[in-house]
Structures are given as structure tokens and as C-alpha cells.
Amino acid sequence: MLPRDGMRLFLYDSASRGIVPFEPADPERVSIYTCGPTVYRYAHIGNLRTFLLTDLLVRTLRFLGYGTFVVQNITDMGHMHQEQLEEGEDKVIAAARAAGKSAREIAAFFTEAYFRDCRRMAFLPADAYPRASEHVPEMISLVRALEERGAVYGGGGYLYFDVSKVPGYGALSGIALGEGTPAERTDPGGHRHKRRPEDFVLWMPAEPGREFQWDSPWGRGWPGWHSECAAMAIRHLGPEFDLHVGGIDLRFPHHENSRALATAATGKRFAAHWLHAAHLLVNGKKMSKSAGNEYTLDVLEAGPPGGGKGFSAVDFRYYCLTLQYATPMNFTWEGQEAAARARYRLRAAFRRAALEATSGEDAAAALRAEFRGAISDDLNMPRGLAVVHKAIRSGIGGDAARALAAEWDAVLGVGLLSEADGDGGANGVREGGEAEIPVEVASMARERESRRRAGDYPAADALREKIRAAGYDVVDAAEGKAVLRKRRETRRR
Ligand SMILES: [Zn+2]
């Protein structure tokens, strides 16, 4: 099977440093590995923007007619140092420990929180979510293969990878040997036995009380972070696969090192193509717990600190789409507000256009080609969105509008034709696009809801009439939720 219309996808490749035509080994099963969350805290919006890259990639590939197989790991032990847990550097972990929760329970809790965030962000699920803690035998075999090839050395219970044994080490990230001073996050024992800064730990002894630990040919302990991802990628995708995705901060040392040890162990190429998402700042600053600016989806839903309306995860998704993935993003509340408004207007325009008589079918073909061209050009979603806005201005209507919205939303995932989204609002009144619903209408709806719950039906009905007069319908939806909808305008002749 070839992509529909023979449209080729062009993607920037971090390894070759250029935009290249994407050529998977098997177009029916494009194999993708993406570095997943570390599950001892909630994902922040910078993490979610990175994970969005994989979602946009997969949606684009499917749109172009490819089949996909996506593996996203769950790092459930890699960075979880016992001493970190005991110091209680993370408040949530400290609370969980105080309540007698184990490291495994904490990981399970945050894994579920992550999946919930994925659903809110409208991410398509991966085909496999391997847990690092369930792949230790694979990591041990990988390290044994390196040992057989004479690429390891050790001391004091630590086993290190000798990067000088890999020709071309540094090619992915562009570092030269001797230049790097990698922050070795999984090396609590220091670097006493290391021969050069770039060498990294493959296996280390377990500190007293560490919950995640295993027997190995090198003693009881646990594996280094880089061997985790390499082992899981090889186990689920084989020694060669099409695409490796992650945040730009992972390019060095994590991806450089995963690639080095995988190629050294298997003699194969590992990932053919590397894709990295740019970072996200909040008000021009890097997010950190200490600065108190680690924004999560819950923070977005609660709204700006000084008060004001909150935003749904899909509003944030739309905000991200206004920038290409390789452009650094600076999140501001004003920017989020503007993006939410733009999304609301776009959805409202499509819903109106869909109710009109079919028109603009001739323009649709050109718009289709333009959208396809935009997303095939290194996933250029801002240009894709511009085409969507242009379609509305060009006067498409009826079936033509519905067909385009459905087609494009399969890539964008911003609810172009959906009636409402987001979690339930106050008092169970869910307001699709609350941003544009007049405050007095929303407040009448809440009042009506509380009257209805109190059994005061005459008052509730009177309020429904007032809401109708203001141009809105209250629809009692499932689960006792009421939804506000703008009343459909009379069709134009
Ligand atoms: Zn990884």
C-alpha cells in the first residue's frame, strides 16, 4: 500500500540535521518508539506538548494512508532513587510515603494520572506501554551482549559503558568526546570509576531499602536509565525501526546513549529517523517545582492565579498547534486565552456552515490539497490551521463543510464539529465554549439547574424560557448534566 495520492511526508531528522523524505521499511506498519513519562509526579504542560508531537505524527501518518505501531514506555523506576523518596523532594510523594504507599503504588497512581491526561489531550493510545520495571531481564541481556563485545568496564558494583567503543558516538547530538559533561541522573555513586565523562552507568548496586532491585551477573541492583529505553525499543520493535521521538532535552545524553548501546549490542542501526520536540517555557521561564510554575492540566482548568476563566486540555492542544513542534513555545495566559477564543470561533463557524446548504465543493479539492501539503511539510500544523480558517472564509457549507471538518479533525483533534467538550462546569452545567457564553446566560443556567435539583420545576421552566429568549437552549444530557447550546439560526435562503 502506498500513501494516498502519493503524497510524501517530509520530516526533520535530528541525526542527519535536515528535512528528509520519510521512508518507512513497511508503510503498513510504521514503527515508532517514543520516550514516555516518568511516573512519580504529574505530567506538566511541557511534557504534554512533547507527547503531542507523537500524536500529531501518528495522526498525520494515518491521514496519509500509513499504518502505525507505536510504543511508549512508562519509566516507573529509572529516576526513583530511594533517597529522593525519603527526602520527600516531591510533596505528592512525601504524602504518599507518609500514608505508607510503596514506590510501586506511587508509580501506578501517576501512571493512571498520565493516561487520564492523555485522554483529556485527545491523544490516540499507543499500541504498547511497556513498563521499565517489567523489562529488567531484557535490559540484563542487552548489557550482557555489550559485555561480550568488550564495551563495558566496572568498579565498586557499578558497570559502565565505554563510549569509545562506538564509532560515531556523538553524531546524533553533535557533541565531541571530551566536551560533554553530562548530568548523570542515574549515577548516585558518583563517577569514581568512570574513565571519561561521557561513559555512563549500565548497572548499579541498590542502596539500602530500595524497592526496585534485581539479581544480575554483576550483583544485586538496578539498570541505568539509557539501557531501559534501548531494551524496551528492541524488545517491542526489533533492533531497527523507523522513528524515535522525544523532547529536545533528551537528545543528549539519553538518546545519544540509547543509540550507542543499542547499536553496539546488536550491530544494527536502531532508529532510522529521530524527531525532537522543542521545549516549552512559562512566561519566559523554565518550569520548576521551586519556582512554583509547574503547570499541569488541572492548573489550566483552574485558570490564571489572579482569577479568571480556566481552559480545557483541548484549548491547550489548540494553543500548541499554533506553533510548529520544533519552535520553542512560551506559554502565557494571554496566549492561551487567544487560542481558546480562536478555537471557539472556528468550531462555531464550522457548526454554522454545516447547517447551511452544500456549497464550495469546487474549492474543497484545492483546500484539501493545501492542508495535506502543510501537514506533510514537517507536520506544519500552524499552516494546516490557516487552511482550516481559510475554508470558512471561502464559504464552504453543508456536506462539503462537514466532510472537511471530519477529515481535518482526524489530524488536529480540536473538536471542530463537536457540540461540547471539557469537564463538567459548576453545578453540573457543561458549557461548550464557555468563553463565548454570556455570563448572565451561564448564571441563569446554573440557577435553573439548582432549582431543578431542588424540585422547583415551575421556576426551572421559567428560567429555561428566559435562557431561550437570550438565544440559548438548555439540553438535559446524560448523567444529569445540562448542556448549553446556542440556538440554531434560521437557515439563510
Ligand atoms: Zn527514553
Tab-separated table of C-alpha atoms and ligand atoms in Angstrom:
chain	number	residue	atom	x	y	z
A	1	MET	CA	0.000	0.000	0.000
A	2	LEU	CA	1.237	3.476	-0.836
A	3	PRO	CA	0.184	6.668	0.853
A	4	ARG	CA	-2.981	8.088	-0.699
A	5	ASP	CA	-2.371	10.348	-3.682
A	6	GLY	CA	1.332	9.536	-3.458
A	7	MET	CA	1.761	12.454	-1.049
A	8	ARG	CA	5.117	12.104	0.674
A	9	LEU	CA	5.829	13.088	4.199
A	10	PHE	CA	8.903	15.210	4.852
A	11	LEU	CA	10.330	15.313	8.360
A	12	TYR	CA	13.292	16.965	10.022
A	13	ASP	CA	15.769	14.310	11.149
A	14	SER	CA	17.875	15.277	14.169
A	15	ALA	CA	20.588	12.768	13.218
A	16	SER	CA	21.177	13.995	9.648
A	17	ARG	CA	20.184	17.585	10.540
A	18	GLY	CA	17.915	18.209	7.629
A	19	ILE	CA	14.406	17.759	6.276
A	20	VAL	CA	14.278	14.413	4.506
A	21	PRO	CA	11.568	12.353	2.817
A	22	PHE	CA	10.235	9.857	5.314
A	23	GLU	CA	10.667	6.313	4.050
A	24	PRO	CA	9.467	3.608	6.443
A	25	ALA	CA	10.540	-0.002	5.963
A	26	ASP	CA	6.877	-1.093	5.884
A	27	PRO	CA	4.265	1.593	5.077
A	28	GLU	CA	1.563	-0.602	6.609
A	29	ARG	CA	3.319	-0.671	9.950
A	30	VAL	CA	5.421	2.410	10.593
A	31	SER	CA	7.300	1.553	13.793
A	32	ILE	CA	7.649	4.347	16.349
A	33	TYR	CA	9.274	4.487	19.774
A	34	THR	CA	8.540	7.464	21.955
A	35	CYS	CA	10.043	8.230	25.376
A	36	GLY	CA	7.184	8.204	27.848
A	37	PRO	CA	6.517	9.760	31.228
A	38	THR	CA	8.423	9.307	34.456
A	39	VAL	CA	5.635	8.362	36.799
A	40	TYR	CA	6.464	9.806	40.167
A	41	ARG	CA	4.822	13.161	39.538
A	42	TYR	CA	2.085	14.680	37.373
A	43	ALA	CA	2.927	15.496	33.758
A	44	HIS	CA	3.307	19.245	33.199
A	45	ILE	CA	2.252	21.059	30.043
A	46	GLY	CA	5.822	20.957	28.673
A	47	ASN	CA	5.770	17.142	28.889
A	48	LEU	CA	2.349	17.104	27.245
A	49	ARG	CA	3.495	19.316	24.381
A	50	THR	CA	6.298	16.788	23.750
A	51	PHE	CA	3.873	13.842	23.829
A	52	LEU	CA	1.596	15.765	21.463
A	53	LEU	CA	4.331	15.519	18.814
A	54	THR	CA	3.921	11.731	18.729
A	55	ASP	CA	0.144	12.102	18.493
A	56	LEU	CA	0.385	14.555	15.587
A	57	LEU	CA	2.915	12.342	13.850
A	58	VAL	CA	0.697	9.268	14.170
A	59	ARG	CA	-2.458	11.115	13.117
A	60	THR	CA	-0.638	12.568	10.096
A	61	LEU	CA	0.755	9.186	9.068
A	62	ARG	CA	-2.705	7.628	9.283
A	63	PHE	CA	-4.208	10.551	7.381
A	64	LEU	CA	-1.666	9.953	4.599
A	65	GLY	CA	-2.605	6.289	4.450
A	66	TYR	CA	0.133	4.630	6.502
A	67	GLY	CA	-0.404	2.067	9.234
A	68	THR	CA	1.370	2.655	12.541
A	69	PHE	CA	2.678	0.708	15.519
A	70	VAL	CA	3.570	2.921	18.455
A	71	VAL	CA	5.444	2.009	21.625
A	72	GLN	CA	5.611	4.434	24.530
A	73	ASN	CA	7.476	3.368	27.649
A	74	ILE	CA	6.478	4.156	31.193
A	75	THR	CA	9.563	4.991	33.282
A	76	ASP	CA	8.387	3.593	36.587
A	77	MET	CA	11.718	3.121	38.327
A	78	GLY	CA	14.557	4.832	36.483
A	79	HIS	CA	14.835	8.022	38.442
A	80	MET	CA	13.178	6.865	41.586
A	81	HIS	CA	16.078	6.932	43.961
A	82	GLN	CA	15.290	5.744	47.404
A	83	GLU	CA	16.980	8.764	48.947
A	84	GLN	CA	14.895	11.090	46.771
A	85	LEU	CA	11.757	9.406	48.014
A	86	GLU	CA	12.895	9.637	51.607
A	87	GLU	CA	13.920	13.252	51.345
A	88	GLY	CA	10.404	13.894	50.111
A	89	GLU	CA	11.596	16.307	47.417
A	90	ASP	CA	8.169	15.872	45.856
A	91	LYS	CA	5.225	16.809	48.067
A	92	VAL	CA	2.914	14.260	46.489
A	93	ILE	CA	5.444	11.503	47.006
A	94	ALA	CA	6.145	12.648	50.522
A	95	ALA	CA	2.416	12.461	51.264
A	96	ALA	CA	2.127	9.058	49.648
A	97	ARG	CA	5.106	7.775	51.655
A	98	ALA	CA	3.630	9.176	54.816
A	99	ALA	CA	0.442	7.267	54.035
A	100	GLY	CA	2.572	4.119	53.753
A	101	LYS	CA	2.444	3.811	49.959
A	102	SER	CA	5.117	1.799	48.179
A	103	ALA	CA	7.138	3.019	45.185
A	104	ARG	CA	5.090	0.652	43.016
A	105	GLU	CA	1.829	2.109	44.273
A	106	ILE	CA	3.080	5.639	43.645
A	107	ALA	CA	4.101	4.669	40.111
A	108	ALA	CA	0.719	3.024	39.486
A	109	PHE	CA	-1.082	6.142	40.729
A	110	PHE	CA	0.839	8.514	38.444
A	111	THR	CA	0.580	6.117	35.504
A	112	GLU	CA	-3.212	6.334	35.790
A	113	ALA	CA	-2.972	10.135	36.126
A	114	TYR	CA	-0.888	10.181	32.942
A	115	PHE	CA	-3.439	8.104	30.999
A	116	ARG	CA	-6.164	10.473	32.173
A	117	ASP	CA	-4.141	13.434	30.859
A	118	CYS	CA	-3.712	11.610	27.534
A	119	ARG	CA	-7.480	11.200	27.206
A	120	ARG	CA	-8.046	14.867	28.057
A	121	MET	CA	-5.470	15.893	25.433
A	122	ALA	CA	-7.230	13.632	22.863
A	123	PHE	CA	-4.066	11.586	22.271
A	124	LEU	CA	-4.567	8.395	20.303
A	125	PRO	CA	-3.458	5.497	22.529
A	126	ALA	CA	-0.127	3.793	21.806
A	127	ASP	CA	-0.130	0.129	20.783
A	128	ALA	CA	2.082	-0.820	23.734
A	129	TYR	CA	3.033	0.879	27.005
A	130	PRO	CA	5.941	-1.203	28.327
A	131	ARG	CA	6.869	-0.597	31.970
A	132	ALA	CA	10.595	-0.344	32.651
A	133	SER	CA	10.209	-2.428	35.827
A	134	GLU	CA	8.773	-5.289	33.738
A	135	HIS	CA	11.676	-5.383	31.271
A	136	VAL	CA	14.689	-5.878	33.504
A	137	PRO	CA	15.574	-9.332	32.021
A	138	GLU	CA	15.740	-7.674	28.576
A	139	MET	CA	17.990	-4.926	29.990
A	140	ILE	CA	20.282	-7.542	31.538
A	141	SER	CA	20.609	-9.420	28.208
A	142	LEU	CA	21.380	-6.164	26.434
A	143	VAL	CA	24.166	-5.384	28.910
A	144	ARG	CA	25.490	-8.952	28.601
A	145	ALA	CA	25.711	-8.509	24.836
A	146	LEU	CA	27.747	-5.338	25.407
A	147	GLU	CA	29.968	-7.207	27.845
A	148	GLU	CA	30.633	-9.903	25.219
A	149	ARG	CA	31.707	-7.190	22.810
A	150	GLY	CA	34.151	-5.752	25.347
A	151	ALA	CA	32.311	-2.420	25.626
A	152	VAL	CA	31.886	-2.360	29.414
A	153	TYR	CA	34.069	-1.941	32.486
A	154	GLY	CA	33.284	-1.704	36.144
A	155	GLY	CA	34.235	-0.980	39.685
A	156	GLY	CA	32.584	-0.754	43.080
A	157	GLY	CA	29.437	-2.568	41.941
A	158	TYR	CA	28.956	-0.198	39.007
A	159	LEU	CA	29.136	-1.254	35.386
A	160	TYR	CA	29.879	1.415	32.792
A	161	PHE	CA	29.550	1.629	29.034
A	162	ASP	CA	32.715	2.604	27.201
A	163	VAL	CA	31.500	5.069	24.548
A	164	SER	CA	34.854	4.999	22.737
A	165	LYS	CA	33.835	1.502	21.502
A	166	VAL	CA	31.101	3.035	19.336
A	167	PRO	CA	32.197	4.610	16.079
A	168	GLY	CA	30.382	7.882	15.545
A	169	TYR	CA	29.414	8.420	19.183
A	170	GLY	CA	28.131	11.985	19.430
A	171	ALA	CA	26.783	12.145	15.852
A	172	LEU	CA	23.167	12.370	16.980
A	173	SER	CA	23.609	15.251	19.400
A	174	GLY	CA	26.662	16.833	17.828
A	175	ILE	CA	28.915	16.559	20.871
A	176	ALA	CA	32.559	15.555	20.576
A	177	LEU	CA	34.244	13.261	23.085
A	178	GLY	CA	35.809	15.218	25.900
A	179	GLU	CA	33.374	18.099	25.506
A	180	GLY	CA	30.425	16.585	27.274
A	181	THR	CA	29.811	16.834	30.984
A	182	PRO	CA	26.523	15.005	31.099
A	183	ALA	CA	24.393	15.260	34.174
A	184	GLU	CA	24.245	11.580	35.035
A	185	ARG	CA	20.892	11.379	36.680
A	186	THR	CA	21.118	7.674	37.437
A	187	ASP	CA	24.577	7.641	38.920
A	188	PRO	CA	24.204	8.262	42.633
A	189	GLY	CA	27.558	6.633	43.398
A	190	GLY	CA	29.455	9.417	41.719
A	191	HIS	CA	31.961	8.949	38.951
A	192	ARG	CA	34.852	7.446	40.876
A	193	HIS	CA	35.358	4.579	38.460
A	194	LYS	CA	34.472	6.331	35.231
A	195	ARG	CA	37.219	6.767	32.654
A	196	ARG	CA	35.632	9.653	30.759
A	197	PRO	CA	32.672	11.947	31.391
A	198	GLU	CA	30.572	10.538	28.542
A	199	ASP	CA	30.774	6.936	29.741
A	200	PHE	CA	27.573	6.047	31.514
A	201	VAL	CA	26.260	3.548	34.001
A	202	LEU	CA	24.627	0.316	32.811
A	203	TRP	CA	24.080	-1.354	36.154
A	204	MET	CA	24.433	-0.141	39.730
A	205	PRO	CA	24.042	-1.543	43.225
A	206	ALA	CA	20.809	-1.000	45.111
A	207	GLU	CA	21.018	1.374	48.031
A	208	PRO	CA	19.566	0.068	51.311
A	209	GLY	CA	15.776	-0.016	51.302
A	210	ARG	CA	15.439	0.353	47.513
A	211	GLU	CA	12.218	-1.320	46.443
A	212	PHE	CA	13.047	-1.824	42.754
A	213	GLN	CA	16.075	-4.181	42.637
A	214	TRP	CA	17.044	-7.364	40.819
A	215	ASP	CA	19.713	-10.063	40.735
A	216	SER	CA	22.169	-9.830	37.855
A	217	PRO	CA	25.535	-11.260	36.800
A	218	TRP	CA	27.039	-8.082	38.299
A	219	GLY	CA	25.350	-8.312	41.655
A	220	ARG	CA	22.005	-7.244	43.043
A	221	GLY	CA	20.996	-3.814	41.806
A	222	TRP	CA	19.194	-1.993	39.069
A	223	PRO	CA	19.792	-0.841	35.490
A	224	GLY	CA	20.810	2.579	34.177
A	225	TRP	CA	18.220	4.744	32.508
A	226	HIS	CA	19.595	4.636	28.953
A	227	SER	CA	19.585	0.843	28.806
A	228	GLU	CA	15.895	0.859	29.811
A	229	CYS	CA	14.636	2.603	26.687
A	230	ALA	CA	17.040	0.762	24.363
A	231	ALA	CA	15.970	-2.627	25.740
A	232	MET	CA	12.239	-1.842	25.522
A	233	ALA	CA	12.537	-0.458	21.988
A	234	ILE	CA	14.418	-3.553	20.806
A	235	ARG	CA	12.012	-5.903	22.595
A	236	HIS	CA	8.885	-4.350	21.052
A	237	LEU	CA	10.129	-3.041	17.694
A	238	GLY	CA	13.280	-5.031	16.919
A	239	PRO	CA	16.871	-3.769	16.527
A	240	GLU	CA	15.847	-1.492	13.630
A	241	PHE	CA	12.726	0.622	13.476
A	242	ASP	CA	11.511	3.748	11.699
A	243	LEU	CA	11.203	6.629	14.136
A	244	HIS	CA	12.345	7.613	17.596
A	245	VAL	CA	10.546	10.573	19.188
A	246	GLY	CA	11.236	12.611	22.326
A	247	GLY	CA	11.821	16.035	23.806
A	248	ILE	CA	14.885	18.010	22.740
A	249	ASP	CA	16.287	17.798	26.293
A	250	LEU	CA	16.548	14.012	25.797
A	251	ARG	CA	18.730	14.248	22.694
A	252	PHE	CA	21.830	14.284	24.883
A	253	PRO	CA	22.729	12.288	26.827
A	254	HIS	CA	19.665	9.996	26.778
A	255	HIS	CA	19.133	9.428	23.056
A	256	GLU	CA	22.791	9.563	22.151
A	257	ASN	CA	23.432	6.889	24.781
A	258	SER	CA	20.408	4.697	23.986
A	259	ARG	CA	21.512	4.650	20.384
A	260	ALA	CA	25.160	3.973	21.222
A	261	LEU	CA	24.455	0.980	23.405
A	262	ALA	CA	21.762	-0.458	21.122
A	263	THR	CA	23.969	-0.269	18.017
A	264	ALA	CA	26.953	-1.670	19.944
A	265	ALA	CA	24.903	-4.580	21.320
A	266	THR	CA	23.041	-5.569	18.150
A	267	GLY	CA	25.272	-4.357	15.321
A	268	LYS	CA	22.099	-2.851	13.796
A	269	ARG	CA	21.051	0.715	13.134
A	270	PHE	CA	18.403	1.209	15.879
A	271	ALA	CA	16.128	4.154	14.859
A	272	ALA	CA	16.308	5.315	11.241
A	273	HIS	CA	14.904	8.747	11.985
A	274	TRP	CA	14.981	10.957	15.104
A	275	LEU	CA	12.342	13.553	15.876
A	276	HIS	CA	12.637	16.049	18.749
A	277	ALA	CA	10.045	18.440	20.160
A	278	ALA	CA	11.206	21.904	21.246
A	279	HIS	CA	10.836	22.950	24.863
A	280	LEU	CA	8.091	24.984	26.496
A	281	LEU	CA	8.602	27.936	28.828
A	282	VAL	CA	6.012	29.580	31.058
A	283	ASN	CA	6.122	33.384	30.920
A	284	GLY	CA	9.655	33.136	29.556
A	285	LYS	CA	10.872	30.888	32.385
A	286	LYS	CA	11.725	27.237	32.635
A	287	MET	CA	9.138	25.380	34.691
A	288	SER	CA	10.273	24.078	38.066
A	289	LYS	CA	8.729	22.993	41.302
A	290	SER	CA	10.774	25.514	43.272
A	291	ALA	CA	9.642	28.418	41.070
A	292	GLY	CA	6.039	27.277	41.542
A	293	ASN	CA	5.340	27.468	37.817
A	294	GLU	CA	4.956	23.765	37.014
A	295	TYR	CA	1.674	23.976	35.146
A	296	THR	CA	-0.457	20.875	34.791
A	297	LEU	CA	-3.817	20.449	33.032
A	298	ASP	CA	-5.510	20.955	36.399
A	299	VAL	CA	-3.750	24.320	36.767
A	300	LEU	CA	-5.014	25.299	33.301
A	301	GLU	CA	-8.545	24.234	34.189
A	302	ALA	CA	-8.465	26.287	37.363
A	303	GLY	CA	-7.451	29.375	35.394
A	304	PRO	CA	-4.938	32.207	35.987
A	305	PRO	CA	-3.741	32.756	39.584
A	306	GLY	CA	-5.376	36.185	39.895
A	307	GLY	CA	-8.764	34.724	38.955
A	308	GLY	CA	-10.412	34.265	35.598
A	309	LYS	CA	-11.734	31.549	33.409
A	310	GLY	CA	-9.973	28.211	33.098
A	311	PHE	CA	-9.106	26.308	29.952
A	312	SER	CA	-9.669	22.765	28.783
A	313	ALA	CA	-6.871	20.414	27.704
A	314	VAL	CA	-8.153	20.713	24.131
A	315	ASP	CA	-7.816	24.508	24.349
A	316	PHE	CA	-4.181	23.885	25.283
A	317	ARG	CA	-3.864	21.423	22.405
A	318	TYR	CA	-5.090	24.122	20.029
A	319	TYR	CA	-2.584	26.589	21.520
A	320	CYS	CA	0.224	24.106	20.794
A	321	LEU	CA	-0.954	23.702	17.191
A	322	THR	CA	-0.405	27.396	16.547
A	323	LEU	CA	3.341	26.666	16.632
A	324	GLN	CA	5.308	24.097	14.705
A	325	TYR	CA	6.684	21.393	17.033
A	326	ALA	CA	10.327	22.437	16.585
A	327	THR	CA	9.606	26.037	17.612
A	328	PRO	CA	10.118	26.742	21.316
A	329	MET	CA	6.816	27.710	22.938
A	330	ASN	CA	6.320	30.380	25.559
A	331	PHE	CA	3.072	29.692	27.418
A	332	THR	CA	1.272	32.778	28.685
A	333	TRP	CA	-2.293	33.043	29.984
A	334	GLU	CA	-2.992	35.723	27.351
A	335	GLY	CA	-1.750	33.408	24.614
A	336	GLN	CA	-3.911	30.578	25.974
A	337	GLU	CA	-6.934	32.884	26.105
A	338	ALA	CA	-6.430	33.959	22.485
A	339	ALA	CA	-6.038	30.343	21.377
A	340	ALA	CA	-9.202	29.267	23.234
A	341	ARG	CA	-11.163	32.084	21.585
A	342	ALA	CA	-9.831	31.216	18.141
A	343	ARG	CA	-10.815	27.585	18.669
A	344	TYR	CA	-14.281	28.546	19.859
A	345	ARG	CA	-14.867	30.787	16.850
A	346	LEU	CA	-13.606	28.166	14.450
A	347	ARG	CA	-15.874	25.482	15.891
A	348	ALA	CA	-18.858	27.823	15.905
A	349	ALA	CA	-18.188	28.734	12.274
A	350	PHE	CA	-17.979	25.072	11.243
A	351	ARG	CA	-21.177	24.179	13.087
A	352	ARG	CA	-22.982	27.039	11.337
A	353	ALA	CA	-21.503	26.153	7.948
A	354	ALA	CA	-22.510	22.514	8.396
A	355	LEU	CA	-26.177	23.539	8.760
A	356	GLU	CA	-26.190	25.504	5.551
A	357	ALA	CA	-26.871	24.206	2.058
A	358	THR	CA	-23.933	22.396	0.466
A	359	SER	CA	-21.638	24.806	-1.310
A	360	GLY	CA	-17.993	25.281	-2.185
A	361	GLU	CA	-17.354	21.732	-3.372
A	362	ASP	CA	-15.021	23.038	-6.073
A	363	ALA	CA	-12.931	24.943	-3.537
A	364	ALA	CA	-12.807	21.878	-1.289
A	365	ALA	CA	-10.408	19.960	-3.549
A	366	ALA	CA	-7.841	22.768	-3.527
A	367	LEU	CA	-8.234	23.266	0.239
A	368	ARG	CA	-7.739	19.545	0.789
A	369	ALA	CA	-4.500	19.571	-1.189
A	370	GLU	CA	-3.295	22.642	0.659
A	371	PHE	CA	-3.965	21.121	4.094
A	372	ARG	CA	-2.273	17.894	3.096
A	373	GLY	CA	0.723	19.825	1.807
A	374	ALA	CA	1.031	21.744	5.075
A	375	ILE	CA	0.994	18.752	7.413
A	376	SER	CA	3.262	16.738	5.085
A	377	ASP	CA	5.841	19.508	5.359
A	378	ASP	CA	7.401	18.524	8.689
A	379	LEU	CA	3.998	18.471	10.441
A	380	ASN	CA	3.359	22.155	9.901
A	381	MET	CA	0.157	22.469	11.946
A	382	PRO	CA	0.103	26.305	12.010
A	383	ARG	CA	-0.156	26.231	8.218
A	384	GLY	CA	-2.729	23.448	8.454
A	385	LEU	CA	-4.814	25.556	10.836
A	386	ALA	CA	-4.543	28.516	8.464
A	387	VAL	CA	-6.100	26.366	5.727
A	388	VAL	CA	-8.948	25.430	8.078
A	389	HIS	CA	-9.657	29.113	8.749
A	390	LYS	CA	-9.411	29.840	5.028
A	391	ALA	CA	-12.024	27.150	4.287
A	392	ILE	CA	-14.523	29.012	6.445
A	393	ARG	CA	-13.774	32.317	4.715
A	394	SER	CA	-14.144	30.671	1.320
A	395	GLY	CA	-17.822	29.941	2.079
A	396	ILE	CA	-17.959	26.151	2.140
A	397	GLY	CA	-21.205	24.819	3.519
A	398	GLY	CA	-23.301	21.731	4.225
A	399	ASP	CA	-21.838	18.331	3.341
A	400	ALA	CA	-18.636	19.897	1.995
A	401	ALA	CA	-18.021	21.662	5.329
A	402	ARG	CA	-18.881	18.557	7.343
A	403	ALA	CA	-16.583	16.340	5.266
A	404	LEU	CA	-13.613	18.708	5.543
A	405	ALA	CA	-14.099	19.235	9.270
A	406	ALA	CA	-14.230	15.491	9.938
A	407	GLU	CA	-11.193	14.833	7.752
A	408	TRP	CA	-9.073	17.603	9.224
A	409	ASP	CA	-10.087	16.991	12.796
A	410	ALA	CA	-8.764	13.439	12.448
A	411	VAL	CA	-5.346	15.146	12.424
A	412	LEU	CA	-5.939	18.246	14.553
A	413	GLY	CA	-8.116	16.679	17.273
A	414	VAL	CA	-9.595	20.014	18.371
A	415	GLY	CA	-13.291	19.074	18.160
A	416	LEU	CA	-14.161	21.046	15.002
A	417	LEU	CA	-17.656	19.577	14.836
A	418	SER	CA	-18.270	18.540	18.429
A	419	GLU	CA	-21.080	20.210	20.334
A	420	ALA	CA	-19.321	20.469	23.664
A	421	ASP	CA	-16.177	19.378	25.403
A	422	GLY	CA	-14.297	19.793	28.605
A	423	ASP	CA	-15.206	18.506	32.030
A	424	GLY	CA	-18.422	19.434	33.736
A	425	GLY	CA	-18.631	23.068	34.796
A	426	ALA	CA	-20.024	24.448	38.026
A	427	ASN	CA	-23.263	22.876	39.276
A	428	GLY	CA	-23.127	20.239	36.574
A	429	VAL	CA	-23.801	22.753	33.816
A	430	ARG	CA	-21.484	21.971	30.998
A	431	GLU	CA	-20.949	24.806	28.627
A	432	GLY	CA	-19.454	24.045	25.242
A	433	GLY	CA	-17.199	27.010	24.532
A	434	GLU	CA	-17.992	28.691	27.819
A	435	ALA	CA	-15.702	31.548	26.766
A	436	GLU	CA	-18.338	32.988	24.489
A	437	ILE	CA	-21.465	32.256	26.511
A	438	PRO	CA	-22.655	35.470	28.176
A	439	VAL	CA	-22.124	35.453	31.917
A	440	GLU	CA	-25.800	36.104	32.631
A	441	VAL	CA	-26.863	33.144	30.491
A	442	ALA	CA	-24.392	30.851	32.242
A	443	SER	CA	-25.591	32.086	35.610
A	444	MET	CA	-29.273	31.591	34.673
A	445	ALA	CA	-28.379	28.064	33.602
A	446	ARG	CA	-26.723	27.355	36.934
A	447	GLU	CA	-29.693	28.815	38.783
A	448	ARG	CA	-32.078	26.699	36.729
A	449	GLU	CA	-30.037	23.612	37.475
A	450	SER	CA	-30.161	24.169	41.221
A	451	ARG	CA	-33.940	24.869	41.073
A	452	ARG	CA	-34.441	21.688	39.079
A	453	ARG	CA	-32.431	19.670	41.591
A	454	ALA	CA	-34.487	21.152	44.398
A	455	GLY	CA	-37.646	20.016	42.593
A	456	ASP	CA	-38.840	23.564	41.884
A	457	TYR	CA	-39.870	22.773	38.309
A	458	PRO	CA	-42.018	25.867	37.612
A	459	ALA	CA	-39.046	28.153	38.457
A	460	ALA	CA	-36.691	25.932	36.451
A	461	ASP	CA	-39.016	26.067	33.425
A	462	ALA	CA	-39.357	29.850	33.672
A	463	LEU	CA	-35.573	30.149	33.635
A	464	ARG	CA	-35.361	27.841	30.636
A	465	GLU	CA	-37.664	30.242	28.790
A	466	LYS	CA	-35.503	33.219	29.744
A	467	ILE	CA	-32.423	31.369	28.515
A	468	ARG	CA	-34.241	30.595	25.240
A	469	ALA	CA	-35.099	34.258	24.862
A	470	ALA	CA	-31.383	35.059	25.240
A	471	GLY	CA	-30.678	32.748	22.291
A	472	TYR	CA	-29.626	29.549	24.054
A	473	ASP	CA	-31.106	26.121	24.583
A	474	VAL	CA	-30.603	24.061	27.712
A	475	VAL	CA	-30.378	20.421	26.832
A	476	ASP	CA	-30.557	17.896	29.635
A	477	ALA	CA	-27.882	15.441	28.608
A	478	ALA	CA	-26.742	12.142	30.072
A	479	GLU	CA	-25.664	11.708	33.716
A	480	GLY	CA	-27.859	14.540	34.894
A	481	LYS	CA	-25.681	17.073	33.071
A	482	ALA	CA	-27.206	20.070	31.358
A	483	VAL	CA	-25.557	21.449	28.235
A	484	LEU	CA	-25.958	24.955	26.887
A	485	ARG	CA	-26.222	25.323	23.162
A	486	LYS	CA	-26.550	28.418	21.086
A	487	ARG	CA	-29.932	28.274	19.354
A	488	ARG	CA	-29.672	27.343	15.713
A	489	GLU	CA	-30.113	30.324	13.471
A	490	THR	CA	-32.825	30.258	10.834
A	491	ARG	CA	-31.307	28.999	7.641
A	492	ARG	CA	-30.384	31.590	5.126
A	493	ARG	CA	-32.228	31.425	1.855
B	1	ZN	ZN	13.763	7.117	26.531
